[in-house]
Amino acid sequence: MTSLTLHDRFALPLDLQADLDTVLAELDAAGLGLEAPIQAVLRHDAFRFLGQVDLPFGTLELWRGLKFWPLVGDAASPEQSGSSRFVDASTTRIEIRWRPQSAGAVGTLDTGHWQDWAITVDGVTLPLRAERVSRGDLKVFGVRYASFAPPPAPACIPCWAARPRCRLPWAMLTTT
């Protein structure tokens, strides 16, 4: 399993929801199922939903993903008995979902098939992977970007160079 596969599996909301559904189904099968109100609380993910844009040819959704903060270093302080851990929290991960227009929607443009459209970020076409969920087909991809330049670390820890920021109004839809 590659690191990208691991980050998708354990950091993107779509994959986390699928894992949770699998666990809840296994609990039900073993006779240990949780009541509906508890399942509803576990499945409630409104804080992760950033927004969506409904277009005549599909829907673009943005979801907040988990981000693993790499450990930059440990520094012991003579004033405290423990140690301090510095992490690089400057990166953010979002999940981009591209869905076809709903079955009842009528487009006003000759837009072609929804799978012929691509999403480009800063000039790079995202390799969206096809998925099928209870709501239907979609394409998904996780984007990690620097959300701010971290302050310099203490002198005992090497500083990472600030990375250029990627702003959210960057996505471009193009047809292939």
mmCIF file of N, CA, C and O in Angstrom, residues 33-128:
data_model
loop_
_atom_site.group_PDB
_atom_site.id
_atom_site.type_symbol
_atom_site.label_atom_id
_atom_site.label_comp_id
_atom_site.label_asym_id
_atom_site.label_seq_id
_atom_site.Cartn_x
_atom_site.Cartn_y
_atom_site.Cartn_z
ATOM 1 N N GLY A 33 -25.069 -4.531 17.459
ATOM 2 C CA GLY A 33 -25.359 -3.284 16.746
ATOM 3 C C GLY A 33 -25.708 -2.138 17.676
ATOM 4 O O GLY A 33 -26.273 -2.326 18.753
ATOM 5 N N LEU A 34 -25.355 -0.952 17.242
ATOM 6 C CA LEU A 34 -25.667 0.259 17.996
ATOM 7 C C LEU A 34 -27.040 0.772 17.589
ATOM 8 O O LEU A 34 -27.467 0.601 16.451
ATOM 9 N N GLU A 35 -27.711 1.419 18.523
ATOM 10 C CA GLU A 35 -29.030 1.997 18.237
ATOM 11 C C GLU A 35 -28.906 3.109 17.193
ATOM 12 O O GLU A 35 -27.852 3.731 17.054
ATOM 13 N N ALA A 36 -29.994 3.361 16.490
ATOM 14 C CA ALA A 36 -30.009 4.355 15.411
ATOM 15 C C ALA A 36 -29.545 5.747 15.865
ATOM 16 O O ALA A 36 -28.783 6.399 15.147
ATOM 17 N N PRO A 37 -29.966 6.239 17.052
ATOM 18 C CA PRO A 37 -29.494 7.578 17.456
ATOM 19 C C PRO A 37 -27.972 7.648 17.630
ATOM 20 O O PRO A 37 -27.355 8.654 17.285
ATOM 21 N N ILE A 38 -27.366 6.580 18.137
ATOM 22 C CA ILE A 38 -25.913 6.572 18.311
ATOM 23 C C ILE A 38 -25.230 6.526 16.948
ATOM 24 O O ILE A 38 -24.246 7.230 16.708
ATOM 25 N N GLN A 39 -25.771 5.718 16.038
ATOM 26 C CA GLN A 39 -25.206 5.664 14.688
ATOM 27 C C GLN A 39 -25.322 7.022 13.998
ATOM 28 O O GLN A 39 -24.411 7.449 13.299
ATOM 29 N N ALA A 40 -26.427 7.710 14.214
ATOM 30 C CA ALA A 40 -26.619 9.029 13.601
ATOM 31 C C ALA A 40 -25.572 10.019 14.111
ATOM 32 O O ALA A 40 -25.033 10.818 13.332
ATOM 33 N N VAL A 41 -25.258 9.968 15.400
ATOM 34 C CA VAL A 41 -24.244 10.861 15.964
ATOM 35 C C VAL A 41 -22.869 10.534 15.372
ATOM 36 O O VAL A 41 -22.110 11.430 15.015
ATOM 37 N N LEU A 42 -22.560 9.238 15.258
ATOM 38 C CA LEU A 42 -21.268 8.836 14.695
ATOM 39 C C LEU A 42 -21.132 9.232 13.231
ATOM 40 O O LEU A 42 -20.046 9.576 12.766
ATOM 41 N N ARG A 43 -22.228 9.185 12.501
ATOM 42 C CA ARG A 43 -22.194 9.511 11.065
ATOM 43 C C ARG A 43 -22.301 11.007 10.781
ATOM 44 O O ARG A 43 -22.092 11.435 9.654
ATOM 45 N N HIS A 44 -22.657 11.794 11.788
ATOM 46 C CA HIS A 44 -22.836 13.238 11.599
ATOM 47 C C HIS A 44 -21.477 13.867 11.274
ATOM 48 O O HIS A 44 -20.569 13.862 12.079
ATOM 49 N N ASP A 45 -21.339 14.400 10.089
ATOM 50 C CA ASP A 45 -20.069 14.933 9.616
ATOM 51 C C ASP A 45 -20.215 16.354 9.081
ATOM 52 O O ASP A 45 -19.447 16.766 8.221
ATOM 53 N N ALA A 46 -21.196 17.106 9.592
ATOM 54 C CA ALA A 46 -21.475 18.432 9.040
ATOM 55 C C ALA A 46 -20.288 19.379 9.172
ATOM 56 O O ALA A 46 -20.082 20.243 8.318
ATOM 57 N N PHE A 47 -19.476 19.225 10.207
ATOM 58 C CA PHE A 47 -18.335 20.128 10.381
ATOM 59 C C PHE A 47 -17.269 19.920 9.311
ATOM 60 O O PHE A 47 -16.437 20.775 9.081
ATOM 61 N N ARG A 48 -17.282 18.788 8.633
ATOM 62 C CA ARG A 48 -16.307 18.522 7.568
ATOM 63 C C ARG A 48 -16.742 19.112 6.222
ATOM 64 O O ARG A 48 -15.920 19.342 5.360
ATOM 65 N N PHE A 49 -18.035 19.339 6.053
ATOM 66 C CA PHE A 49 -18.550 19.822 4.772
ATOM 67 C C PHE A 49 -18.245 21.309 4.629
ATOM 68 O O PHE A 49 -18.694 22.127 5.424
ATOM 69 N N LEU A 50 -17.483 21.670 3.596
ATOM 70 C CA LEU A 50 -17.122 23.067 3.371
ATOM 71 C C LEU A 50 -18.100 23.779 2.445
ATOM 72 O O LEU A 50 -18.317 24.972 2.586
ATOM 73 N N GLY A 51 -18.644 23.053 1.476
ATOM 74 C CA GLY A 51 -19.589 23.675 0.563
ATOM 75 C C GLY A 51 -19.651 22.945 -0.760
ATOM 76 O O GLY A 51 -18.910 21.987 -1.002
ATOM 77 N N GLN A 52 -20.569 23.412 -1.599
ATOM 78 C CA GLN A 52 -20.724 22.804 -2.917
ATOM 79 C C GLN A 52 -21.169 23.846 -3.910
ATOM 80 O O GLN A 52 -21.722 24.878 -3.545
ATOM 81 N N VAL A 53 -20.882 23.550 -5.176
ATOM 82 C CA VAL A 53 -21.312 24.397 -6.284
ATOM 83 C C VAL A 53 -22.099 23.504 -7.226
ATOM 84 O O VAL A 53 -21.573 22.505 -7.722
ATOM 85 N N ASP A 54 -23.366 23.846 -7.436
ATOM 86 C CA ASP A 54 -24.208 23.097 -8.368
ATOM 87 C C ASP A 54 -24.110 23.746 -9.741
ATOM 88 O O ASP A 54 -24.402 24.923 -9.905
ATOM 89 N N LEU A 55 -23.672 22.968 -10.711
ATOM 90 C CA LEU A 55 -23.514 23.437 -12.080
ATOM 91 C C LEU A 55 -24.468 22.652 -12.978
ATOM 92 O O LEU A 55 -24.954 21.590 -12.574
ATOM 93 N N PRO A 56 -24.746 23.114 -14.180
ATOM 94 C CA PRO A 56 -25.682 22.398 -15.058
ATOM 95 C C PRO A 56 -25.201 20.990 -15.410
ATOM 96 O O PRO A 56 -25.987 20.135 -15.768
ATOM 97 N N PHE A 57 -23.912 20.729 -15.291
ATOM 98 C CA PHE A 57 -23.355 19.447 -15.715
ATOM 99 C C PHE A 57 -22.802 18.625 -14.562
ATOM 100 O O PHE A 57 -22.215 17.582 -14.774
ATOM 101 N N GLY A 58 -22.966 19.078 -13.322
ATOM 102 C CA GLY A 58 -22.485 18.312 -12.177
ATOM 103 C C GLY A 58 -22.382 19.162 -10.929
ATOM 104 O O GLY A 58 -22.693 20.352 -10.939
ATOM 105 N N THR A 59 -21.951 18.533 -9.849
ATOM 106 C CA THR A 59 -21.810 19.211 -8.569
ATOM 107 C C THR A 59 -20.390 19.023 -8.053
ATOM 108 O O THR A 59 -19.884 17.902 -8.011
ATOM 109 N N LEU A 60 -19.765 20.114 -7.672
ATOM 110 C CA LEU A 60 -18.444 20.100 -7.078
ATOM 111 C C LEU A 60 -18.612 20.295 -5.576
ATOM 112 O O LEU A 60 -19.217 21.270 -5.144
ATOM 113 N N GLU A 61 -18.103 19.348 -4.773
ATOM 114 C CA GLU A 61 -18.199 19.426 -3.314
ATOM 115 C C GLU A 61 -16.801 19.491 -2.718
ATOM 116 O O GLU A 61 -15.882 18.851 -3.220
ATOM 117 N N LEU A 62 -16.657 20.268 -1.648
ATOM 118 C CA LEU A 62 -15.407 20.340 -0.906
ATOM 119 C C LEU A 62 -15.661 19.877 0.526
ATOM 120 O O LEU A 62 -16.593 20.345 1.180
ATOM 121 N N TRP A 63 -14.820 18.965 1.011
ATOM 122 C CA TRP A 63 -14.912 18.421 2.360
ATOM 123 C C TRP A 63 -13.568 18.579 3.048
ATOM 124 O O TRP A 63 -12.525 18.420 2.420
ATOM 125 N N ARG A 64 -13.603 18.877 4.319
ATOM 126 C CA ARG A 64 -12.391 19.003 5.118
ATOM 127 C C ARG A 64 -11.883 17.608 5.475
ATOM 128 O O ARG A 64 -12.591 16.804 6.058
ATOM 129 N N GLY A 65 -10.650 17.314 5.114
ATOM 130 C CA GLY A 65 -10.057 16.026 5.438
ATOM 131 C C GLY A 65 -9.232 16.105 6.710
ATOM 132 O O GLY A 65 -8.994 17.188 7.251
ATOM 133 N N LEU A 66 -8.799 14.959 7.184
ATOM 134 C CA LEU A 66 -7.889 14.928 8.322
ATOM 135 C C LEU A 66 -6.492 15.242 7.824
ATOM 136 O O LEU A 66 -6.145 14.949 6.685
ATOM 137 N N LYS A 67 -5.703 15.821 8.664
ATOM 138 C CA LYS A 67 -4.316 16.102 8.288
ATOM 139 C C LYS A 67 -3.415 15.616 9.394
ATOM 140 O O LYS A 67 -3.592 15.953 10.549
ATOM 141 N N PHE A 68 -2.454 14.803 8.999
ATOM 142 C CA PHE A 68 -1.477 14.299 9.948
ATOM 143 C C PHE A 68 -0.337 15.296 10.003
ATOM 144 O O PHE A 68 0.239 15.637 8.981
ATOM 145 N N TRP A 69 -0.017 15.783 11.176
ATOM 146 C CA TRP A 69 1.027 16.786 11.321
ATOM 147 C C TRP A 69 2.358 16.098 11.569
ATOM 148 O O TRP A 69 2.520 15.387 12.566
ATOM 149 N N PRO A 70 3.315 16.298 10.688
ATOM 150 C CA PRO A 70 4.614 15.654 10.897
ATOM 151 C C PRO A 70 5.347 16.263 12.081
ATOM 152 O O PRO A 70 5.306 17.470 12.307
ATOM 153 N N LEU A 71 6.004 15.416 12.838
ATOM 154 C CA LEU A 71 6.795 15.848 13.973
ATOM 155 C C LEU A 71 8.069 16.493 13.448
ATOM 156 O O LEU A 71 8.795 15.912 12.651
ATOM 157 N N VAL A 72 8.313 17.720 13.863
ATOM 158 C CA VAL A 72 9.491 18.440 13.433
ATOM 159 C C VAL A 72 10.662 18.127 14.369
ATOM 160 O O VAL A 72 11.797 18.050 13.954
ATOM 161 N N GLY A 73 10.386 17.954 15.650
ATOM 162 C CA GLY A 73 11.475 17.639 16.578
ATOM 163 C C GLY A 73 11.023 17.671 18.018
ATOM 164 O O GLY A 73 9.942 18.121 18.346
ATOM 165 N N ASP A 74 11.870 17.165 18.880
ATOM 166 C CA ASP A 74 11.651 17.193 20.320
ATOM 167 C C ASP A 74 12.670 18.146 20.936
ATOM 168 O O ASP A 74 13.823 18.178 20.531
ATOM 169 N N ALA A 75 12.219 18.887 21.918
ATOM 170 C CA ALA A 75 13.130 19.775 22.628
ATOM 171 C C ALA A 75 12.820 19.687 24.112
ATOM 172 O O ALA A 75 11.687 19.931 24.532
ATOM 173 N N ALA A 76 13.801 19.318 24.887
ATOM 174 C CA ALA A 76 13.622 19.254 26.336
ATOM 175 C C ALA A 76 13.893 20.626 26.921
ATOM 176 O O ALA A 76 14.775 21.348 26.476
ATOM 177 N N SER A 77 13.134 20.985 27.919
ATOM 178 C CA SER A 77 13.312 22.263 28.582
ATOM 179 C C SER A 77 13.762 22.012 30.019
ATOM 180 O O SER A 77 13.203 21.163 30.702
ATOM 181 N N PRO A 78 14.769 22.755 30.506
ATOM 182 C CA PRO A 78 15.217 22.533 31.882
ATOM 183 C C PRO A 78 14.148 22.910 32.911
ATOM 184 O O PRO A 78 14.161 22.415 34.023
ATOM 185 N N GLU A 79 13.185 23.768 32.522
ATOM 186 C CA GLU A 79 12.147 24.196 33.460
ATOM 187 C C GLU A 79 11.037 23.164 33.634
ATOM 188 O O GLU A 79 10.230 23.253 34.540
ATOM 189 N N GLN A 80 10.963 22.213 32.747
ATOM 190 C CA GLN A 80 9.881 21.232 32.838
ATOM 191 C C GLN A 80 10.465 19.831 32.874
ATOM 192 O O GLN A 80 11.555 19.581 32.386
ATOM 193 N N SER A 81 9.700 18.939 33.444
ATOM 194 C CA SER A 81 10.204 17.577 33.590
ATOM 195 C C SER A 81 10.015 16.762 32.307
ATOM 196 O O SER A 81 10.685 15.766 32.118
ATOM 197 N N GLY A 82 9.128 17.180 31.447
ATOM 198 C CA GLY A 82 8.858 16.431 30.217
ATOM 199 C C GLY A 82 9.587 17.020 29.034
ATOM 200 O O GLY A 82 10.610 17.667 29.159
ATOM 201 N N SER A 83 9.048 16.779 27.879
ATOM 202 C CA SER A 83 9.638 17.328 26.661
ATOM 203 C C SER A 83 8.558 18.040 25.871
ATOM 204 O O SER A 83 7.368 17.889 26.135
ATOM 205 N N SER A 84 8.976 18.799 24.919
ATOM 206 C CA SER A 84 8.063 19.540 24.062
ATOM 207 C C SER A 84 8.202 18.998 22.657
ATOM 208 O O SER A 84 9.301 18.721 22.198
ATOM 209 N N ARG A 85 7.089 18.847 21.961
ATOM 210 C CA ARG A 85 7.117 18.341 20.586
ATOM 211 C C ARG A 85 6.630 19.433 19.649
ATOM 212 O O ARG A 85 5.559 19.980 19.839
ATOM 213 N N PHE A 86 7.420 19.711 18.640
ATOM 214 C CA PHE A 86 7.055 20.707 17.651
ATOM 215 C C PHE A 86 6.538 19.993 16.411
ATOM 216 O O PHE A 86 7.172 19.068 15.925
ATOM 217 N N VAL A 87 5.398 20.425 15.917
ATOM 218 C CA VAL A 87 4.809 19.819 14.731
ATOM 219 C C VAL A 87 4.602 20.886 13.668
ATOM 220 O O VAL A 87 4.479 22.069 13.969
ATOM 221 N N ASP A 88 4.572 20.461 12.433
ATOM 222 C CA ASP A 88 4.296 21.354 11.318
ATOM 223 C C ASP A 88 2.807 21.250 11.008
ATOM 224 O O ASP A 88 2.358 20.310 10.368
ATOM 225 N N ALA A 89 2.043 22.203 11.508
ATOM 226 C CA ALA A 89 0.590 22.203 11.320
ATOM 227 C C ALA A 89 0.161 23.124 10.188
ATOM 228 O O ALA A 89 -1.000 23.514 10.111
ATOM 229 N N SER A 90 1.097 23.466 9.299
ATOM 230 C CA SER A 90 0.809 24.471 8.281
ATOM 231 C C SER A 90 0.094 23.917 7.055
ATOM 232 O O SER A 90 -0.307 24.674 6.191
ATOM 233 N N THR A 91 -0.052 22.604 6.962
ATOM 234 C CA THR A 91 -0.719 22.050 5.783
ATOM 235 C C THR A 91 -2.145 21.629 6.115
ATOM 236 O O THR A 91 -2.461 21.279 7.242
ATOM 237 N N THR A 92 -2.978 21.681 5.109
ATOM 238 C CA THR A 92 -4.395 21.336 5.234
ATOM 239 C C THR A 92 -4.726 20.356 4.115
ATOM 240 O O THR A 92 -4.125 20.390 3.050
ATOM 241 N N ARG A 93 -5.686 19.491 4.365
ATOM 242 C CA ARG A 93 -6.125 18.528 3.350
ATOM 243 C C ARG A 93 -7.621 18.725 3.130
ATOM 244 O O ARG A 93 -8.395 18.828 4.074
ATOM 245 N N ILE A 94 -8.007 18.807 1.863
ATOM 246 C CA ILE A 94 -9.425 18.836 1.527
ATOM 247 C C ILE A 94 -9.712 17.710 0.540
ATOM 248 O O ILE A 94 -8.828 17.259 -0.178
ATOM 249 N N GLU A 95 -10.947 17.272 0.566
ATOM 250 C CA GLU A 95 -11.407 16.255 -0.370
ATOM 251 C C GLU A 95 -12.292 16.940 -1.394
ATOM 252 O O GLU A 95 -13.206 17.683 -1.035
ATOM 253 N N ILE A 96 -12.019 16.687 -2.656
ATOM 254 C CA ILE A 96 -12.824 17.231 -3.747
ATOM 255 C C ILE A 96 -13.667 16.096 -4.291
ATOM 256 O O ILE A 96 -13.142 15.034 -4.626
ATOM 257 N N ARG A 97 -14.974 16.316 -4.346
ATOM 258 C CA ARG A 97 -15.893 15.323 -4.922
ATOM 259 C C ARG A 97 -16.569 15.943 -6.140
ATOM 260 O O ARG A 97 -17.060 17.056 -6.083
ATOM 261 N N TRP A 98 -16.598 15.193 -7.216
ATOM 262 C CA TRP A 98 -17.242 15.630 -8.457
ATOM 263 C C TRP A 98 -18.348 14.638 -8.768
ATOM 264 O O TRP A 98 -18.106 13.467 -8.988
ATOM 265 N N ARG A 99 -19.602 15.103 -8.733
ATOM 266 C CA ARG A 99 -20.772 14.253 -8.956
ATOM 267 C C ARG A 99 -21.487 14.671 -10.234
ATOM 268 O O ARG A 99 -21.497 15.839 -10.591
ATOM 269 N N PRO A 100 -22.140 13.707 -10.895
ATOM 270 C CA PRO A 100 -22.955 14.089 -12.058
ATOM 271 C C PRO A 100 -24.173 14.878 -11.587
ATOM 272 O O PRO A 100 -24.537 14.827 -10.414
ATOM 273 N N GLN A 101 -24.779 15.592 -12.520
ATOM 274 C CA GLN A 101 -26.010 16.302 -12.167
ATOM 275 C C GLN A 101 -27.064 15.291 -11.753
ATOM 276 O O GLN A 101 -27.030 14.138 -12.166
ATOM 277 N N SER A 102 -27.977 15.713 -10.895
ATOM 278 C CA SER A 102 -29.028 14.801 -10.444
ATOM 279 C C SER A 102 -29.892 14.384 -11.622
ATOM 280 O O SER A 102 -29.982 15.076 -12.625
ATOM 281 N N ALA A 103 -30.530 13.237 -11.473
ATOM 282 C CA ALA A 103 -31.304 12.653 -12.577
ATOM 283 C C ALA A 103 -32.401 13.588 -13.076
ATOM 284 O O ALA A 103 -32.705 13.625 -14.247
ATOM 285 N N GLY A 104 -32.990 14.403 -12.176
ATOM 286 C CA GLY A 104 -34.086 15.271 -12.572
ATOM 287 C C GLY A 104 -33.657 16.621 -13.099
ATOM 288 O O GLY A 104 -34.455 17.389 -13.606
ATOM 289 N N ALA A 105 -32.353 16.946 -12.982
ATOM 290 C CA ALA A 105 -31.895 18.266 -13.394
ATOM 291 C C ALA A 105 -31.788 18.348 -14.913
ATOM 292 O O ALA A 105 -31.495 17.382 -15.586
ATOM 293 N N VAL A 106 -32.050 19.526 -15.431
ATOM 294 C CA VAL A 106 -31.960 19.744 -16.871
ATOM 295 C C VAL A 106 -30.869 20.761 -17.122
ATOM 296 O O VAL A 106 -30.928 21.876 -16.637
ATOM 297 N N GLY A 107 -29.841 20.375 -17.858
ATOM 298 C CA GLY A 107 -28.743 21.283 -18.172
ATOM 299 C C GLY A 107 -29.117 22.219 -19.301
ATOM 300 O O GLY A 107 -29.934 21.893 -20.157
ATOM 301 N N THR A 108 -28.512 23.399 -19.313
ATOM 302 C CA THR A 108 -28.795 24.372 -20.363
ATOM 303 C C THR A 108 -27.700 24.384 -21.421
ATOM 304 O O THR A 108 -27.813 25.055 -22.416
ATOM 305 N N LEU A 109 -26.626 23.655 -21.177
ATOM 306 C CA LEU A 109 -25.512 23.642 -22.121
ATOM 307 C C LEU A 109 -25.325 22.233 -22.676
ATOM 308 O O LEU A 109 -25.704 21.253 -22.058
ATOM 309 N N ASP A 110 -24.718 22.143 -23.855
ATOM 310 C CA ASP A 110 -24.321 20.833 -24.362
ATOM 311 C C ASP A 110 -22.989 20.516 -23.694
ATOM 312 O O ASP A 110 -21.923 20.893 -24.174
ATOM 313 N N THR A 111 -23.054 19.844 -22.553
ATOM 314 C CA THR A 111 -21.883 19.701 -21.693
ATOM 315 C C THR A 111 -21.182 18.371 -21.820
ATOM 316 O O THR A 111 -20.132 18.175 -21.235
ATOM 317 N N GLY A 112 -21.738 17.425 -22.518
ATOM 318 C CA GLY A 112 -21.114 16.121 -22.613
ATOM 319 C C GLY A 112 -21.323 15.317 -21.334
ATOM 320 O O GLY A 112 -22.062 15.710 -20.441
ATOM 321 N N HIS A 113 -20.641 14.200 -21.250
ATOM 322 C CA HIS A 113 -20.768 13.314 -20.100
ATOM 323 C C HIS A 113 -19.997 13.878 -18.911
ATOM 324 O O HIS A 113 -18.908 14.430 -19.083
ATOM 325 N N TRP A 114 -20.499 13.722 -17.707
ATOM 326 C CA TRP A 114 -19.866 14.298 -16.515
ATOM 327 C C TRP A 114 -18.460 13.739 -16.290
ATOM 328 O O TRP A 114 -17.606 14.423 -15.746
ATOM 329 N N GLN A 115 -18.208 12.505 -16.731
ATOM 330 C CA GLN A 115 -16.883 11.924 -16.529
ATOM 331 C C GLN A 115 -15.837 12.484 -17.490
ATOM 332 O O GLN A 115 -14.649 12.259 -17.309
ATOM 333 N N ASP A 116 -16.275 13.232 -18.499
ATOM 334 C CA ASP A 116 -15.340 13.857 -19.431
ATOM 335 C C ASP A 116 -14.761 15.158 -18.884
ATOM 336 O O ASP A 116 -13.865 15.733 -19.483
ATOM 337 N N TRP A 117 -15.279 15.633 -17.756
ATOM 338 C CA TRP A 117 -14.801 16.876 -17.167
ATOM 339 C C TRP A 117 -13.645 16.578 -16.231
ATOM 340 O O TRP A 117 -13.593 15.528 -15.602
ATOM 341 N N ALA A 118 -12.705 17.526 -16.135
ATOM 342 C CA ALA A 118 -11.541 17.382 -15.258
ATOM 343 C C ALA A 118 -11.443 18.604 -14.359
ATOM 344 O O ALA A 118 -11.948 19.676 -14.682
ATOM 345 N N ILE A 119 -10.785 18.435 -13.232
ATOM 346 C CA ILE A 119 -10.538 19.537 -12.305
ATOM 347 C C ILE A 119 -9.038 19.802 -12.314
ATOM 348 O O ILE A 119 -8.232 18.889 -12.159
ATOM 349 N N THR A 120 -8.687 21.065 -12.519
ATOM 350 C CA THR A 120 -7.291 21.470 -12.585
ATOM 351 C C THR A 120 -6.998 22.416 -11.430
ATOM 352 O O THR A 120 -7.748 23.355 -11.194
ATOM 353 N N VAL A 121 -5.920 22.159 -10.698
ATOM 354 C CA VAL A 121 -5.497 23.007 -9.586
ATOM 355 C C VAL A 121 -4.090 23.492 -9.878
ATOM 356 O O VAL A 121 -3.183 22.687 -10.070
ATOM 357 N N ASP A 122 -3.924 24.815 -9.923
ATOM 358 C CA ASP A 122 -2.619 25.422 -10.211
ATOM 359 C C ASP A 122 -1.970 24.800 -11.447
ATOM 360 O O ASP A 122 -0.774 24.509 -11.459
ATOM 361 N N GLY A 123 -2.749 24.523 -12.487
ATOM 362 C CA GLY A 123 -2.231 23.998 -13.731
ATOM 363 C C GLY A 123 -2.037 22.486 -13.766
ATOM 364 O O GLY A 123 -1.596 21.943 -14.760
ATOM 365 N N VAL A 124 -2.362 21.785 -12.696
ATOM 366 C CA VAL A 124 -2.206 20.333 -12.638
ATOM 367 C C VAL A 124 -3.586 19.692 -12.638
ATOM 368 O O VAL A 124 -4.431 20.004 -11.793
ATOM 369 N N THR A 125 -3.833 18.795 -13.590
ATOM 370 C CA THR A 125 -5.109 18.084 -13.642
ATOM 371 C C THR A 125 -5.105 16.991 -12.579
ATOM 372 O O THR A 125 -4.186 16.174 -12.524
ATOM 373 N N LEU A 126 -6.112 17.012 -11.723
ATOM 374 C CA LEU A 126 -6.180 16.051 -10.622
ATOM 375 C C LEU A 126 -6.572 14.669 -11.135
ATOM 376 O O LEU A 126 -7.511 14.540 -11.916
ATOM 377 N N PRO A 127 -5.896 13.627 -10.668
ATOM 378 C CA PRO A 127 -6.259 12.255 -11.066
ATOM 379 C C PRO A 127 -7.416 11.739 -10.204
ATOM 380 O O PRO A 127 -7.231 10.957 -9.275
ATOM 381 N N LEU A 128 -8.609 12.206 -10.507
ATOM 382 C CA LEU A 128 -9.784 11.818 -9.724
ATOM 383 C C LEU A 128 -10.031 10.319 -9.846
ATOM 384 O O LEU A 128 -9.948 9.770 -10.942
#
